[in-house]
């Protein structure tokens, strides 16, 4: 059996376990069978279907989106430290989302999708700005240059958000907790809001899995190999921004998922993007479901923001990758 | 077939390649030469569509490059760039398999037998099958280079653009790679354009060369039309000399260093000679440029010890070279610094004389045995009989001799020797005519290559006069001594 095959089996198993734990563990223990047992206790059924399940699904979608977007950004920029958070794309999406809330923007034909769409636009614009600026600074776009640019944009956009919050006074205080990242009390409507974009974004990236493999050897090399680099790059940037924007719109900024998951996936199952992308998707879902579980149980009844947990795992991993890359003398 | 017409292009604001025109046919290999920064890589990038062209056209099989889609183009043309980077570790096989990208289509794009055959074939050609499942970043620079060449070969495009393909490779792999590529060009009628740093490799392998200078074509043509001393020196701003390849009709170059050597006088005198019962030995502090027909280290070279060894009449000549080498080694003479000759006459009878002139000086050494004297003009009339008797002549000069001066020195010396034989009435015993030499004569011309420059050494020049006089006098004296020893007089 190939390494990738083992990867799929293990990852799907892990996801199922994560879902099982996510549904059954909490302040009230509920058996997983409630999901299919029609004769189950009405309260338990309510907890599972109205509270836990949408939360698990949403966490899964957000985790999957961030992880696959991270994997794609890393491939595109040939930068193992790239992810929606470190690139500042999450911050851009936040600005998009906060702006929507701040001005009470509602585009009629977009309906409930107004928020994710503005988030995506924020993400995409930021992505382009970060890449252009990094290219301006250093044509070779070294790893550190991109990450530093991401930090600059993150800080700037963060202060824009703070300014908007300060200007609104009381009403948007809730935004602060949202900004730290959470998937609690969102309900099925948020899942609905996210699903179409997650699907389209994922498809866009998956269609470029082989092109991403070629681009790992540089854009010039990819072009020599027959990749229409301009078009493919655009597809990947749009797909990645779509996923990031959606994740931010429904859950706020949750960092490092897009960094940790693809890295672990590569370490365990190899760096062929034909498998890294789908496996990151599955593992991202599992990881965020588990992180959410931890965040709501570790100091229960208080809930920790989920971003705290992911950062707790992610920052050391970030440090580790950075260390290893520098040791290797690479990029 | 690839055609480039009045192509200009480069980076955003800077025009680097200017008005380049050339054409490469199927089965042809074109080498691009030029100093650093002359625009070689940029030209390749403009041709392959990576950098934008300002004006001019690139045509592939008569169609404009821009009319091809990315994949179609990659099916027509494979490119091997100079620098490789890769962020994540790939296996060798996966890397080479990427070369099949343009041949795959569809959503799931299955891996065909043809794809597999191309990848396996490319690995075999580059001799990297054993690394198939290795991680690329764990391989050495040379091994990685071969992987990327294999990737380009797996693309199976009829046109191949290479930017210094022999980078990082040792000579065995340079040869293997270029042999492979050249074979591809010949057998599969591939069109190959390759940038070279190494002028000698380019000359050896390419059918035609294009020499670039400051973004423009300085000259394009066959290697002998491009690899010329003046052209290479002007473009590269380095002193070189050209010489023929020993096996192929291709010019090669040699760099002439401009190092200020400590100005030691390398003057040689008659004191450098030593004569024993067995040997006449000349030993100098420094190597002399030598041209000889000796037994050991004949031809041209730099040597500092010359040995003329006496062997007796029963010496087994069949194995002379090996035996002589062994003999010299046993006596402590360096294999790579010694020229060795043999003679049957007593070494004590060697005539050694010094002749001084304005240019410097000439030292002549002659040992002469004429028992085997031959009239070269009548030699065709008689069966050559193995007999003992040789005239060995050494001409050692303080001065800097040109190539042609070495040859003229040999002519002059030979004429003087013949004259000496005539004066001494040495006859070819078989024909009864005056002999011109013996059947096994040897000559050695050596020069310190320091001091006065001596462009010619014919009898009209001063050095030629000294050689003529010296060889004549020494040979006459040596023959007289020989005759006395033999009791002929």
mmCIF file with all atom_site columns, N, CA and C in Angstrom, chain A residues 252-312:
data_model
loop_
_atom_site.group_PDB
_atom_site.id
_atom_site.type_symbol
_atom_site.label_atom_id
_atom_site.label_alt_id
_atom_site.label_comp_id
_atom_site.label_asym_id
_atom_site.label_entity_id
_atom_site.label_seq_id
_atom_site.pdbx_PDB_ins_code
_atom_site.Cartn_x
_atom_site.Cartn_y
_atom_site.Cartn_z
_atom_site.occupancy
_atom_site.B_iso_or_equiv
_atom_site.pdbx_formal_charge
_atom_site.auth_seq_id
_atom_site.auth_comp_id
_atom_site.auth_asym_id
_atom_site.auth_atom_id
_atom_site.pdbx_PDB_model_num
ATOM 1   N N  . UNK A 1 252 ? -14.105 34.117 12.624 1.00 0.00 ? 252 UNK A N  1
ATOM 2   C CA . UNK A 1 252 ? -13.055 35.033 13.055 1.00 0.00 ? 252 UNK A CA 1
ATOM 3   C C  . UNK A 1 252 ? -11.683 34.520 12.669 1.00 0.00 ? 252 UNK A C  1
ATOM 4   N N  . UNK A 1 253 ? -10.644 35.159 13.236 1.00 0.00 ? 253 UNK A N  1
ATOM 5   C CA . UNK A 1 253 ? -9.296  34.734 12.841 1.00 0.00 ? 253 UNK A CA 1
ATOM 6   C C  . UNK A 1 253 ? -8.790  33.625 13.739 1.00 0.00 ? 253 UNK A C  1
ATOM 7   N N  . UNK A 1 254 ? -8.548  32.498 13.114 1.00 0.00 ? 254 UNK A N  1
ATOM 8   C CA . UNK A 1 254 ? -7.975  31.354 13.812 1.00 0.00 ? 254 UNK A CA 1
ATOM 9   C C  . UNK A 1 254 ? -6.640  31.071 13.137 1.00 0.00 ? 254 UNK A C  1
ATOM 10  N N  . UNK A 1 255 ? -5.589  31.255 13.916 1.00 0.00 ? 255 UNK A N  1
ATOM 11  C CA . UNK A 1 255 ? -4.267  31.194 13.295 1.00 0.00 ? 255 UNK A CA 1
ATOM 12  C C  . UNK A 1 255 ? -3.653  29.813 13.250 1.00 0.00 ? 255 UNK A C  1
ATOM 13  N N  . UNK A 1 256 ? -2.654  29.669 12.400 1.00 0.00 ? 256 UNK A N  1
ATOM 14  C CA . UNK A 1 256 ? -1.718  28.542 12.388 1.00 0.00 ? 256 UNK A CA 1
ATOM 15  C C  . UNK A 1 256 ? -2.260  27.202 11.898 1.00 0.00 ? 256 UNK A C  1
ATOM 16  N N  . UNK A 1 257 ? -3.606  27.099 11.703 1.00 0.00 ? 257 UNK A N  1
ATOM 17  C CA . UNK A 1 257 ? -4.124  25.812 11.225 1.00 0.00 ? 257 UNK A CA 1
ATOM 18  C C  . UNK A 1 257 ? -3.521  25.501 9.855  1.00 0.00 ? 257 UNK A C  1
ATOM 19  N N  . UNK A 1 258 ? -3.473  26.534 9.011  1.00 0.00 ? 258 UNK A N  1
ATOM 20  C CA . UNK A 1 258 ? -2.955  26.360 7.661  1.00 0.00 ? 258 UNK A CA 1
ATOM 21  C C  . UNK A 1 258 ? -1.463  26.110 7.632  1.00 0.00 ? 258 UNK A C  1
ATOM 22  N N  . UNK A 1 259 ? -0.817  26.302 8.768  1.00 0.00 ? 259 UNK A N  1
ATOM 23  C CA . UNK A 1 259 ? 0.626   26.078 8.844  1.00 0.00 ? 259 UNK A CA 1
ATOM 24  C C  . UNK A 1 259 ? 0.916   24.676 9.363  1.00 0.00 ? 259 UNK A C  1
ATOM 25  N N  . UNK A 1 260 ? 0.227   24.358 10.478 1.00 0.00 ? 260 UNK A N  1
ATOM 26  C CA . UNK A 1 260 ? 0.502   23.102 11.170 1.00 0.00 ? 260 UNK A CA 1
ATOM 27  C C  . UNK A 1 260 ? 0.074   21.900 10.335 1.00 0.00 ? 260 UNK A C  1
ATOM 28  N N  . UNK A 1 261 ? -1.152  21.962 9.817  1.00 0.00 ? 261 UNK A N  1
ATOM 29  C CA . UNK A 1 261 ? -1.711  20.763 9.183  1.00 0.00 ? 261 UNK A CA 1
ATOM 30  C C  . UNK A 1 261 ? -0.939  20.342 7.922  1.00 0.00 ? 261 UNK A C  1
ATOM 31  N N  . UNK A 1 262 ? -0.732  21.244 6.962  1.00 0.00 ? 262 UNK A N  1
ATOM 32  C CA . UNK A 1 262 ? 0.010   20.791 5.778  1.00 0.00 ? 262 UNK A CA 1
ATOM 33  C C  . UNK A 1 262 ? 1.417   20.314 6.127  1.00 0.00 ? 262 UNK A C  1
ATOM 34  N N  . UNK A 1 263 ? 2.027   20.969 7.119  1.00 0.00 ? 263 UNK A N  1
ATOM 35  C CA . UNK A 1 263 ? 3.374   20.572 7.487  1.00 0.00 ? 263 UNK A CA 1
ATOM 36  C C  . UNK A 1 263 ? 3.411   19.140 8.008  1.00 0.00 ? 263 UNK A C  1
ATOM 37  N N  . UNK A 1 264 ? 2.475   18.844 8.931  1.00 0.00 ? 264 UNK A N  1
ATOM 38  C CA . UNK A 1 264 ? 2.408   17.480 9.484  1.00 0.00 ? 264 UNK A CA 1
ATOM 39  C C  . UNK A 1 264 ? 2.090   16.476 8.373  1.00 0.00 ? 264 UNK A C  1
ATOM 40  N N  . UNK A 1 265 ? 1.187   16.875 7.501  1.00 0.00 ? 265 UNK A N  1
ATOM 41  C CA . UNK A 1 265 ? 0.788   15.979 6.414  1.00 0.00 ? 265 UNK A CA 1
ATOM 42  C C  . UNK A 1 265 ? 1.993   15.636 5.537  1.00 0.00 ? 265 UNK A C  1
ATOM 43  N N  . UNK A 1 266 ? 2.773   16.658 5.198  1.00 0.00 ? 266 UNK A N  1
ATOM 44  C CA . UNK A 1 266 ? 3.959   16.425 4.367  1.00 0.00 ? 266 UNK A CA 1
ATOM 45  C C  . UNK A 1 266 ? 4.960   15.528 5.082  1.00 0.00 ? 266 UNK A C  1
ATOM 46  N N  . UNK A 1 267 ? 5.137   15.824 6.361  1.00 0.00 ? 267 UNK A N  1
ATOM 47  C CA . UNK A 1 267 ? 6.098   15.066 7.153  1.00 0.00 ? 267 UNK A CA 1
ATOM 48  C C  . UNK A 1 267 ? 5.732   13.590 7.177  1.00 0.00 ? 267 UNK A C  1
ATOM 49  N N  . UNK A 1 268 ? 4.431   13.315 7.309  1.00 0.00 ? 268 UNK A N  1
ATOM 50  C CA . UNK A 1 268 ? 3.985   11.932 7.439  1.00 0.00 ? 268 UNK A CA 1
ATOM 51  C C  . UNK A 1 268 ? 3.796   11.248 6.101  1.00 0.00 ? 268 UNK A C  1
ATOM 52  N N  . UNK A 1 269 ? 3.244   11.973 5.121  1.00 0.00 ? 269 UNK A N  1
ATOM 53  C CA . UNK A 1 269 ? 2.816   11.265 3.912  1.00 0.00 ? 269 UNK A CA 1
ATOM 54  C C  . UNK A 1 269 ? 3.481   11.785 2.626  1.00 0.00 ? 269 UNK A C  1
ATOM 55  N N  . UNK A 1 270 ? 4.506   12.611 2.743  1.00 0.00 ? 270 UNK A N  1
ATOM 56  C CA . UNK A 1 270 ? 5.199   13.083 1.537  1.00 0.00 ? 270 UNK A CA 1
ATOM 57  C C  . UNK A 1 270 ? 4.637   14.394 1.028  1.00 0.00 ? 270 UNK A C  1
ATOM 58  N N  . UNK A 1 271 ? 5.408   15.043 0.111  1.00 0.00 ? 271 UNK A N  1
ATOM 59  C CA . UNK A 1 271 ? 5.018   16.397 -0.257 1.00 0.00 ? 271 UNK A CA 1
ATOM 60  C C  . UNK A 1 271 ? 4.419   16.504 -1.663 1.00 0.00 ? 271 UNK A C  1
ATOM 61  N N  . UNK A 1 272 ? 3.870   15.424 -2.163 1.00 0.00 ? 272 UNK A N  1
ATOM 62  C CA . UNK A 1 272 ? 3.188   15.479 -3.459 1.00 0.00 ? 272 UNK A CA 1
ATOM 63  C C  . UNK A 1 272 ? 1.833   16.166 -3.265 1.00 0.00 ? 272 UNK A C  1
ATOM 64  N N  . UNK A 1 273 ? 1.679   17.309 -3.904 1.00 0.00 ? 273 UNK A N  1
ATOM 65  C CA . UNK A 1 273 ? 0.450   18.098 -3.679 1.00 0.00 ? 273 UNK A CA 1
ATOM 66  C C  . UNK A 1 273 ? -0.826  17.394 -4.106 1.00 0.00 ? 273 UNK A C  1
ATOM 67  N N  . UNK A 1 274 ? -0.703  16.382 -4.950 1.00 0.00 ? 274 UNK A N  1
ATOM 68  C CA . UNK A 1 274 ? -1.906  15.638 -5.314 1.00 0.00 ? 274 UNK A CA 1
ATOM 69  C C  . UNK A 1 274 ? -2.522  15.000 -4.075 1.00 0.00 ? 274 UNK A C  1
ATOM 70  N N  . UNK A 1 275 ? -1.691  14.744 -3.075 1.00 0.00 ? 275 UNK A N  1
ATOM 71  C CA . UNK A 1 275 ? -2.192  14.170 -1.832 1.00 0.00 ? 275 UNK A CA 1
ATOM 72  C C  . UNK A 1 275 ? -2.166  15.159 -0.680 1.00 0.00 ? 275 UNK A C  1
ATOM 73  N N  . UNK A 1 276 ? -1.194  16.072 -0.712 1.00 0.00 ? 276 UNK A N  1
ATOM 74  C CA . UNK A 1 276 ? -1.101  17.039 0.383  1.00 0.00 ? 276 UNK A CA 1
ATOM 75  C C  . UNK A 1 276 ? -2.398  17.851 0.475  1.00 0.00 ? 276 UNK A C  1
ATOM 76  N N  . UNK A 1 277 ? -2.960  18.263 -0.658 1.00 0.00 ? 277 UNK A N  1
ATOM 77  C CA . UNK A 1 277 ? -4.171  19.083 -0.619 1.00 0.00 ? 277 UNK A CA 1
ATOM 78  C C  . UNK A 1 277 ? -5.355  18.343 0.011  1.00 0.00 ? 277 UNK A C  1
ATOM 79  N N  . UNK A 1 278 ? -5.762  17.186 -0.527 1.00 0.00 ? 278 UNK A N  1
ATOM 80  C CA . UNK A 1 278 ? -6.915  16.503 0.088  1.00 0.00 ? 278 UNK A CA 1
ATOM 81  C C  . UNK A 1 278 ? -6.651  16.073 1.527  1.00 0.00 ? 278 UNK A C  1
ATOM 82  N N  . UNK A 1 279 ? -5.430  15.602 1.793  1.00 0.00 ? 279 UNK A N  1
ATOM 83  C CA . UNK A 1 279 ? -5.132  15.140 3.159  1.00 0.00 ? 279 UNK A CA 1
ATOM 84  C C  . UNK A 1 279 ? -5.141  16.313 4.149  1.00 0.00 ? 279 UNK A C  1
ATOM 85  N N  . UNK A 1 280 ? -4.642  17.473 3.705  1.00 0.00 ? 280 UNK A N  1
ATOM 86  C CA . UNK A 1 280 ? -4.690  18.644 4.585  1.00 0.00 ? 280 UNK A CA 1
ATOM 87  C C  . UNK A 1 280 ? -6.133  19.019 4.873  1.00 0.00 ? 280 UNK A C  1
ATOM 88  N N  . UNK A 1 281 ? -6.961  18.910 3.864  1.00 0.00 ? 281 UNK A N  1
ATOM 89  C CA . UNK A 1 281 ? -8.390  19.222 4.018  1.00 0.00 ? 281 UNK A CA 1
ATOM 90  C C  . UNK A 1 281 ? -8.991  18.358 5.132  1.00 0.00 ? 281 UNK A C  1
ATOM 91  N N  . UNK A 1 282 ? -8.768  17.064 5.043  1.00 0.00 ? 282 UNK A N  1
ATOM 92  C CA . UNK A 1 282 ? -9.347  16.129 6.022  1.00 0.00 ? 282 UNK A CA 1
ATOM 93  C C  . UNK A 1 282 ? -8.752  16.364 7.414  1.00 0.00 ? 282 UNK A C  1
ATOM 94  N N  . UNK A 1 283 ? -7.419  16.473 7.467  1.00 0.00 ? 283 UNK A N  1
ATOM 95  C CA . UNK A 1 283 ? -6.759  16.626 8.767  1.00 0.00 ? 283 UNK A CA 1
ATOM 96  C C  . UNK A 1 283 ? -7.048  17.981 9.402  1.00 0.00 ? 283 UNK A C  1
ATOM 97  N N  . UNK A 1 284 ? -7.204  19.013 8.550  1.00 0.00 ? 284 UNK A N  1
ATOM 98  C CA . UNK A 1 284 ? -7.549  20.329 9.074  1.00 0.00 ? 284 UNK A CA 1
ATOM 99  C C  . UNK A 1 284 ? -8.896  20.274 9.784  1.00 0.00 ? 284 UNK A C  1
ATOM 100 N N  . UNK A 1 285 ? -9.838  19.578 9.174  1.00 0.00 ? 285 UNK A N  1
ATOM 101 C CA . UNK A 1 285 ? -11.159 19.432 9.785  1.00 0.00 ? 285 UNK A CA 1
ATOM 102 C C  . UNK A 1 285 ? -11.035 18.740 11.130 1.00 0.00 ? 285 UNK A C  1
ATOM 103 N N  . UNK A 1 286 ? -10.303 17.628 11.136 1.00 0.00 ? 286 UNK A N  1
ATOM 104 C CA . UNK A 1 286 ? -10.166 16.865 12.382 1.00 0.00 ? 286 UNK A CA 1
ATOM 105 C C  . UNK A 1 286 ? -9.491  17.708 13.463 1.00 0.00 ? 286 UNK A C  1
ATOM 106 N N  . UNK A 1 287 ? -8.414  18.397 13.085 1.00 0.00 ? 287 UNK A N  1
ATOM 107 C CA . UNK A 1 287 ? -7.665  19.169 14.080 1.00 0.00 ? 287 UNK A CA 1
ATOM 108 C C  . UNK A 1 287 ? -8.533  20.255 14.711 1.00 0.00 ? 287 UNK A C  1
ATOM 109 N N  . UNK A 1 288 ? -9.278  20.976 13.880 1.00 0.00 ? 288 UNK A N  1
ATOM 110 C CA . UNK A 1 288 ? -10.048 22.087 14.442 1.00 0.00 ? 288 UNK A CA 1
ATOM 111 C C  . UNK A 1 288 ? -11.223 21.588 15.283 1.00 0.00 ? 288 UNK A C  1
ATOM 112 N N  . UNK A 1 289 ? -11.787 20.460 14.924 1.00 0.00 ? 289 UNK A N  1
ATOM 113 C CA . UNK A 1 289 ? -12.859 19.887 15.748 1.00 0.00 ? 289 UNK A CA 1
ATOM 114 C C  . UNK A 1 289 ? -12.298 19.562 17.138 1.00 0.00 ? 289 UNK A C  1
ATOM 115 N N  . UNK A 1 290 ? -11.095 18.964 17.166 1.00 0.00 ? 290 UNK A N  1
ATOM 116 C CA . UNK A 1 290 ? -10.459 18.620 18.441 1.00 0.00 ? 290 UNK A CA 1
ATOM 117 C C  . UNK A 1 290 ? -10.099 19.891 19.226 1.00 0.00 ? 290 UNK A C  1
ATOM 118 N N  . UNK A 1 291 ? -9.539  20.880 18.519 1.00 0.00 ? 291 UNK A N  1
ATOM 119 C CA . UNK A 1 291 ? -9.168  22.130 19.193 1.00 0.00 ? 291 UNK A CA 1
ATOM 120 C C  . UNK A 1 291 ? -10.399 22.798 19.802 1.00 0.00 ? 291 UNK A C  1
ATOM 121 N N  . UNK A 1 292 ? -11.487 22.764 19.054 1.00 0.00 ? 292 UNK A N  1
ATOM 122 C CA . UNK A 1 292 ? -12.727 23.361 19.567 1.00 0.00 ? 292 UNK A CA 1
ATOM 123 C C  . UNK A 1 292 ? -13.189 22.619 20.813 1.00 0.00 ? 292 UNK A C  1
ATOM 124 N N  . UNK A 1 293 ? -13.071 21.295 20.744 1.00 0.00 ? 293 UNK A N  1
ATOM 125 C CA . UNK A 1 293 ? -13.463 20.476 21.893 1.00 0.00 ? 293 UNK A CA 1
ATOM 126 C C  . UNK A 1 293 ? -12.633 20.862 23.115 1.00 0.00 ? 293 UNK A C  1
ATOM 127 N N  . UNK A 1 294 ? -11.353 20.989 22.914 1.00 0.00 ? 294 UNK A N  1
ATOM 128 C CA . UNK A 1 294 ? -10.455 21.353 24.016 1.00 0.00 ? 294 UNK A CA 1
ATOM 129 C C  . UNK A 1 294 ? -10.821 22.743 24.541 1.00 0.00 ? 294 UNK A C  1
ATOM 130 N N  . UNK A 1 295 ? -11.054 23.657 23.619 1.00 0.00 ? 295 UNK A N  1
ATOM 131 C CA . UNK A 1 295 ? -11.306 25.040 24.027 1.00 0.00 ? 295 UNK A CA 1
ATOM 132 C C  . UNK A 1 295 ? -12.571 25.160 24.884 1.00 0.00 ? 295 UNK A C  1
ATOM 133 N N  . UNK A 1 296 ? -13.548 24.302 24.643 1.00 0.00 ? 296 UNK A N  1
ATOM 134 C CA . UNK A 1 296 ? -14.775 24.453 25.437 1.00 0.00 ? 296 UNK A CA 1
ATOM 135 C C  . UNK A 1 296 ? -14.802 23.546 26.666 1.00 0.00 ? 296 UNK A C  1
ATOM 136 N N  . UNK A 1 297 ? -13.838 22.639 26.778 1.00 0.00 ? 297 UNK A N  1
ATOM 137 C CA . UNK A 1 297 ? -13.858 21.738 27.933 1.00 0.00 ? 297 UNK A CA 1
ATOM 138 C C  . UNK A 1 297 ? -12.701 21.967 28.909 1.00 0.00 ? 297 UNK A C  1
ATOM 139 N N  . UNK A 1 298 ? -11.614 22.537 28.449 1.00 0.00 ? 298 UNK A N  1
ATOM 140 C CA . UNK A 1 298 ? -10.400 22.548 29.285 1.00 0.00 ? 298 UNK A CA 1
ATOM 141 C C  . UNK A 1 298 ? -10.581 23.345 30.576 1.00 0.00 ? 298 UNK A C  1
ATOM 142 N N  . UNK A 1 299 ? -11.275 24.491 30.505 1.00 0.00 ? 299 UNK A N  1
ATOM 143 C CA . UNK A 1 299 ? -11.531 25.245 31.749 1.00 0.00 ? 299 UNK A CA 1
ATOM 144 C C  . UNK A 1 299 ? -13.030 25.498 31.905 1.00 0.00 ? 299 UNK A C  1
ATOM 145 N N  . UNK A 1 300 ? -13.818 24.449 31.521 1.00 0.00 ? 300 UNK A N  1
ATOM 146 C CA . UNK A 1 300 ? -15.276 24.553 31.592 1.00 0.00 ? 300 UNK A CA 1
ATOM 147 C C  . UNK A 1 300 ? -15.700 24.990 33.000 1.00 0.00 ? 300 UNK A C  1
ATOM 148 N N  . UNK A 1 301 ? -16.696 25.786 33.174 1.00 0.00 ? 301 UNK A N  1
ATOM 149 C CA . UNK A 1 301 ? -17.651 26.179 32.130 1.00 0.00 ? 301 UNK A CA 1
ATOM 150 C C  . UNK A 1 301 ? -17.191 27.340 31.244 1.00 0.00 ? 301 UNK A C  1
ATOM 151 N N  . UNK A 1 302 ? -16.036 27.950 31.566 1.00 0.00 ? 302 UNK A N  1
ATOM 152 C CA . UNK A 1 302 ? -15.579 29.043 30.694 1.00 0.00 ? 302 UNK A CA 1
ATOM 153 C C  . UNK A 1 302 ? -15.054 28.473 29.372 1.00 0.00 ? 302 UNK A C  1
ATOM 154 N N  . UNK A 1 303 ? -15.276 29.206 28.312 1.00 0.00 ? 303 UNK A N  1
ATOM 155 C CA . UNK A 1 303 ? -14.785 28.735 27.020 1.00 0.00 ? 303 UNK A CA 1
ATOM 156 C C  . UNK A 1 303 ? -13.579 29.572 26.602 1.00 0.00 ? 303 UNK A C  1
ATOM 157 N N  . UNK A 1 304 ? -12.544 28.902 26.200 1.00 0.00 ? 304 UNK A N  1
ATOM 158 C CA . UNK A 1 304 ? -11.381 29.612 25.673 1.00 0.00 ? 304 UNK A CA 1
ATOM 159 C C  . UNK A 1 304 ? -11.631 29.907 24.190 1.00 0.00 ? 304 UNK A C  1
ATOM 160 N N  . UNK A 1 305 ? -11.129 31.027 23.697 1.00 0.00 ? 305 UNK A N  1
ATOM 161 C CA . UNK A 1 305 ? -11.216 31.210 22.238 1.00 0.00 ? 305 UNK A CA 1
ATOM 162 C C  . UNK A 1 305 ? -10.397 30.117 21.556 1.00 0.00 ? 305 UNK A C  1
ATOM 163 N N  . UNK A 1 306 ? -10.924 29.618 20.465 1.00 0.00 ? 306 UNK A N  1
ATOM 164 C CA . UNK A 1 306 ? -10.255 28.495 19.794 1.00 0.00 ? 306 UNK A CA 1
ATOM 165 C C  . UNK A 1 306 ? -8.885  28.912 19.243 1.00 0.00 ? 306 UNK A C  1
ATOM 166 N N  . UNK A 1 307 ? -8.773  30.199 18.871 1.00 0.00 ? 307 UNK A N  1
ATOM 167 C CA . UNK A 1 307 ? -7.510  30.721 18.339 1.00 0.00 ? 307 UNK A CA 1
ATOM 168 C C  . UNK A 1 307 ? -6.372  30.585 19.342 1.00 0.00 ? 307 UNK A C  1
ATOM 169 N N  . UNK A 1 308 ? -6.721  30.606 20.643 1.00 0.00 ? 308 UNK A N  1
ATOM 170 C CA . UNK A 1 308 ? -5.702  30.438 21.672 1.00 0.00 ? 308 UNK A CA 1
ATOM 171 C C  . UNK A 1 308 ? -5.088  29.042 21.580 1.00 0.00 ? 308 UNK A C  1
ATOM 172 N N  . UNK A 1 309 ? -5.961  28.069 21.404 1.00 0.00 ? 309 UNK A N  1
ATOM 173 C CA . UNK A 1 309 ? -5.471  26.688 21.319 1.00 0.00 ? 309 UNK A CA 1
ATOM 174 C C  . UNK A 1 309 ? -4.612  26.493 20.069 1.00 0.00 ? 309 UNK A C  1
ATOM 175 N N  . UNK A 1 310 ? -5.117  26.977 18.931 1.00 0.00 ? 310 UNK A N  1
ATOM 176 C CA . UNK A 1 310 ? -4.350  26.744 17.697 1.00 0.00 ? 310 UNK A CA 1
ATOM 177 C C  . UNK A 1 310 ? -3.006  27.467 17.743 1.00 0.00 ? 310 UNK A C  1
ATOM 178 N N  . UNK A 1 311 ? -2.993  28.652 18.350 1.00 0.00 ? 311 UNK A N  1
ATOM 179 C CA . UNK A 1 311 ? -1.733  29.389 18.448 1.00 0.00 ? 311 UNK A CA 1
ATOM 180 C C  . UNK A 1 311 ? -0.777  28.664 19.378 1.00 0.00 ? 311 UNK A C  1
ATOM 181 N N  . UNK A 1 312 ? -1.358  28.051 20.416 1.00 0.00 ? 312 UNK A N  1
ATOM 182 C CA . UNK A 1 312 ? -0.550  27.320 21.390 1.00 0.00 ? 312 UNK A CA 1
ATOM 183 C C  . UNK A 1 312 ? 0.210   26.173 20.705 1.00 0.00 ? 312 UNK A C  1
#
